[in-house]
Short mmCIF file of C-alpha atoms in Angstrom, two decimals:
data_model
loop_
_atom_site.label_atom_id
_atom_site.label_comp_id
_atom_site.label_asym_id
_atom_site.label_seq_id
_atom_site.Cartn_x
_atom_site.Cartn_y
_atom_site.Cartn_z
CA UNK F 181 0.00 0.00 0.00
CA UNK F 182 1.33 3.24 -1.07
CA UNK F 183 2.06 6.25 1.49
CA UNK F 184 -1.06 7.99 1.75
CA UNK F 185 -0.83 11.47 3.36
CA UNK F 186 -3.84 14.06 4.41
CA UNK F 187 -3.36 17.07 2.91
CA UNK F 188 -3.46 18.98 5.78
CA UNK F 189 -1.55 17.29 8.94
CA UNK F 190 1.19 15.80 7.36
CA UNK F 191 4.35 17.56 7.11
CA UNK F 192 5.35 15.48 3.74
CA UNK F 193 2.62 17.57 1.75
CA UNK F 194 3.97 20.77 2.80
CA UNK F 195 7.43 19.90 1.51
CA UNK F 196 5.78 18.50 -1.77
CA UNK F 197 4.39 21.92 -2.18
CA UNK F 198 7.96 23.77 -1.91
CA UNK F 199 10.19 21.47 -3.92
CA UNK F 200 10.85 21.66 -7.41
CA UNK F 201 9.77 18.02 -8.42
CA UNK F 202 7.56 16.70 -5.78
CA UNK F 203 6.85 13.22 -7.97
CA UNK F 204 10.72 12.11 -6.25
CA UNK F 205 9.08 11.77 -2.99
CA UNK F 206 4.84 11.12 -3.44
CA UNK F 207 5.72 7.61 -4.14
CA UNK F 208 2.24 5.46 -5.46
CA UNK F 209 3.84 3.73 -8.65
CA UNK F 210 2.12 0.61 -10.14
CA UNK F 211 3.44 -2.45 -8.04
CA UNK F 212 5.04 -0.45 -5.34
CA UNK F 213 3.28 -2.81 -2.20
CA UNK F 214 6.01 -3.96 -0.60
CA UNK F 215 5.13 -7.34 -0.32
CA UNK F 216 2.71 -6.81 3.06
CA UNK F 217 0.36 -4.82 4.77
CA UNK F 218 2.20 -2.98 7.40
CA UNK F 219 2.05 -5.06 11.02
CA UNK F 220 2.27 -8.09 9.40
CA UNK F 221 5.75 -8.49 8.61
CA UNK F 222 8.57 -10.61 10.93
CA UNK F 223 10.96 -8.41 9.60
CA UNK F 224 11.32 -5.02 7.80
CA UNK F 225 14.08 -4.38 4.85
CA UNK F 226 14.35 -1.00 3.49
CA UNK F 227 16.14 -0.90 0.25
CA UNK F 228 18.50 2.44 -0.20
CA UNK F 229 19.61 3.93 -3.55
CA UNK F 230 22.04 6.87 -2.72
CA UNK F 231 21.21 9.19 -5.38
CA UNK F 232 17.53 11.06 -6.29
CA UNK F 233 14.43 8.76 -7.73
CA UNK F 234 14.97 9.11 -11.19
CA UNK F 235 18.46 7.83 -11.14
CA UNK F 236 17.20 4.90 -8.88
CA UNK F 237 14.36 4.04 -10.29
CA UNK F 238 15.61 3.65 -14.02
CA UNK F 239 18.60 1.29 -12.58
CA UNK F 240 17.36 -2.13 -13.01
CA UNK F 241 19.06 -4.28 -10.81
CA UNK F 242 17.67 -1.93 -8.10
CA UNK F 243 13.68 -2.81 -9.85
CA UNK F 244 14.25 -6.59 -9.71
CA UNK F 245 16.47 -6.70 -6.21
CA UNK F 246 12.80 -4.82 -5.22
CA UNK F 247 10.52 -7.30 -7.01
CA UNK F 248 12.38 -10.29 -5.41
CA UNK F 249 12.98 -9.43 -2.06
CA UNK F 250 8.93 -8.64 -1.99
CA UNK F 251 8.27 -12.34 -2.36
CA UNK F 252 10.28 -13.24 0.61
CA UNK F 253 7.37 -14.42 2.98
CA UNK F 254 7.31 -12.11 6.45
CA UNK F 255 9.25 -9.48 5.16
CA UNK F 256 8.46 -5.84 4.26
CA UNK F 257 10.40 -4.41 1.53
CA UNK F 258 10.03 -0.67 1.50
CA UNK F 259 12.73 1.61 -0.58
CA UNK F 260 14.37 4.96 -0.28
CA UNK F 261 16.28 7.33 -2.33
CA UNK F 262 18.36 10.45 -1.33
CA UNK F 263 16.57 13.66 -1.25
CA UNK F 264 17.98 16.56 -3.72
CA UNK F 265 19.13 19.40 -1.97
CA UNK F 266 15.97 21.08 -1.69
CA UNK F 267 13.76 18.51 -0.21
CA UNK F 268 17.16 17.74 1.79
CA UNK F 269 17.16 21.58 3.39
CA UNK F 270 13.50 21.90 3.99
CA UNK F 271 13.57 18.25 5.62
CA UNK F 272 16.36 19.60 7.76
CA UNK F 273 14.85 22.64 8.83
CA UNK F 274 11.00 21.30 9.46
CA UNK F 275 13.14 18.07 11.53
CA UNK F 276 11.79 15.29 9.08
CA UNK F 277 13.37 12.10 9.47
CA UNK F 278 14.22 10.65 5.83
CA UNK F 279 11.81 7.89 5.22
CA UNK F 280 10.70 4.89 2.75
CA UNK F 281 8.61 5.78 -0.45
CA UNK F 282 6.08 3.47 0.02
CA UNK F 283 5.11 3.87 4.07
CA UNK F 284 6.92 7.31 5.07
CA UNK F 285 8.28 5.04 7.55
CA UNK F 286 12.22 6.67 9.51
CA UNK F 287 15.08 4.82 8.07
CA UNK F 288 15.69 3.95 11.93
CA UNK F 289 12.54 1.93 12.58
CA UNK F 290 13.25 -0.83 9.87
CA UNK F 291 15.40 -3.86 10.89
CA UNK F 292 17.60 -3.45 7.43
CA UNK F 293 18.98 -0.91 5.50
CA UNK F 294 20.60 -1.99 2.53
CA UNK F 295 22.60 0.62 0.46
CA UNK F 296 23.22 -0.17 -3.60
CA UNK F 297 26.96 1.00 -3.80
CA UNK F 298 26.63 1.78 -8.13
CA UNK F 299 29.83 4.14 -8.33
CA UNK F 300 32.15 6.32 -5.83
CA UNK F 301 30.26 9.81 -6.62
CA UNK F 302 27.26 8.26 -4.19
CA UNK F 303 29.48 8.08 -0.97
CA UNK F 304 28.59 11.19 0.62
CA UNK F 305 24.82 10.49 0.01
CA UNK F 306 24.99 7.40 1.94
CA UNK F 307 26.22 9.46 4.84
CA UNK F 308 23.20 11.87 4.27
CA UNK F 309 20.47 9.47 3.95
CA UNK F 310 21.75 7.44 6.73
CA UNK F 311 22.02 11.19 9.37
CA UNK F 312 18.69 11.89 8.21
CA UNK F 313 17.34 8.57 8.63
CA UNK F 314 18.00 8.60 12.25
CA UNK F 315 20.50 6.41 11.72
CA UNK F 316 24.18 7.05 13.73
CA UNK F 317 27.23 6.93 11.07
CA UNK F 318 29.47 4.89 12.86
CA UNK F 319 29.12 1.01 13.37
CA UNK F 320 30.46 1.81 16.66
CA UNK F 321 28.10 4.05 17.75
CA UNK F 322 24.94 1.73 16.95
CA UNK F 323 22.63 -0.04 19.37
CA UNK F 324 20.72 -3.37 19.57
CA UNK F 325 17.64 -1.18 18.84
CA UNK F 326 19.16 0.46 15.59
CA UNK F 327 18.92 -1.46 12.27
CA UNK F 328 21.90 -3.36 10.78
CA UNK F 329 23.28 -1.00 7.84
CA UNK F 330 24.47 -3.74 4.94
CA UNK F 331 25.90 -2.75 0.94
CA UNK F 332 26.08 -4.31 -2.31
CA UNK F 333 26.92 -4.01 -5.69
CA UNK F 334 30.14 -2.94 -7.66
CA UNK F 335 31.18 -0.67 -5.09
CA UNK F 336 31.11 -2.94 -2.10
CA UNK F 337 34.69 -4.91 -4.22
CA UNK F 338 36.53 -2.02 -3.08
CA UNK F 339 34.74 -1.21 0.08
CA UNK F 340 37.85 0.13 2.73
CA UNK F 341 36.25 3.84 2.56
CA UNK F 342 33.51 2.80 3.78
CA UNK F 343 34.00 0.51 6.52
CA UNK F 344 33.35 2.38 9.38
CA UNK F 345 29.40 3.21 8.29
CA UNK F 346 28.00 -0.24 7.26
CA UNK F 347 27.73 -3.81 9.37
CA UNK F 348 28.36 -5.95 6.34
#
């Protein structure tokens, strides 16, 4: 089920209003379920791409990782992409917590967070999305209560700069 906001109370329509392409962060595509109705998961994954929704969503490895981790019985499969600047400022000034696409969910309250590493240029994004997820940078500074941060992809063969920011 798609994020569904009232137009009124929730502080995700006001920043669609004052962002220069609000269709990054509305969320509602075709397909987009996650697998489960929220509460009824075991466990919660939240996929991360570190660079805006159009760059994400038009990497397919990053569609069919989605699509197959969905089928996985128990588990919620939510995604997130990093905000532009924009939607990054006004998120950081109204003290919005960077959430999934498809529930609006915190980074923090999801048992997974698994970053896409596609190229180098995305680094500093992953340290963005993961500060305004809620989620502390360092391995060292996580709880039991935080989610384990994990990465894959082309980047995670030469992973040594980022060691100190992901669990696996």
């Amino acid at each position: 089920m798609p994020y569904i906001f009232d137009e009124l109370e929730d502080p995700i329509w006001q920043m669609l209003s004052s962002v220069k392409r609000p269709s990054r962060y509305a969320g509602g595509e075709w397909g987009a379920d996650g697998g489960l109705v929220e509460g009824k998961e075991r466990s919660s994954i939240c996929l991360a791409f570190p660079d805006v929704y159009e760059v994400g969503m038009s990497y397919l490895g990053f569609q069919i990782l989605y699509n197959m981790a969905s089928g996985i019985p128990g588990v919620r499969v939510e995604r997130t992409y990093c905000p532009w600047p924009d939607a990054e400022a006004y998120m950081r000034e109204n003290r919005m917590a960077l959430g999934s696409l498809e529930s609006g969910r915190p980074l923090s309250s999801f048992d997974v967070v698994g970053f896409t590493l596609q190229y180098e240029l995305t680094s500093t994004n992953i340290l963005t999305m993961l500060d305004m997820g809620g989620i502390p940078l360092n391995v060292s500074e996580r709880g039991e209560k935080d989610p384990l941060v994990v990465a894959g992809g082309p980047g995670a063969f030469a992973p040594e700069p980022l060691v100190p920011f992901f669990d696996a």
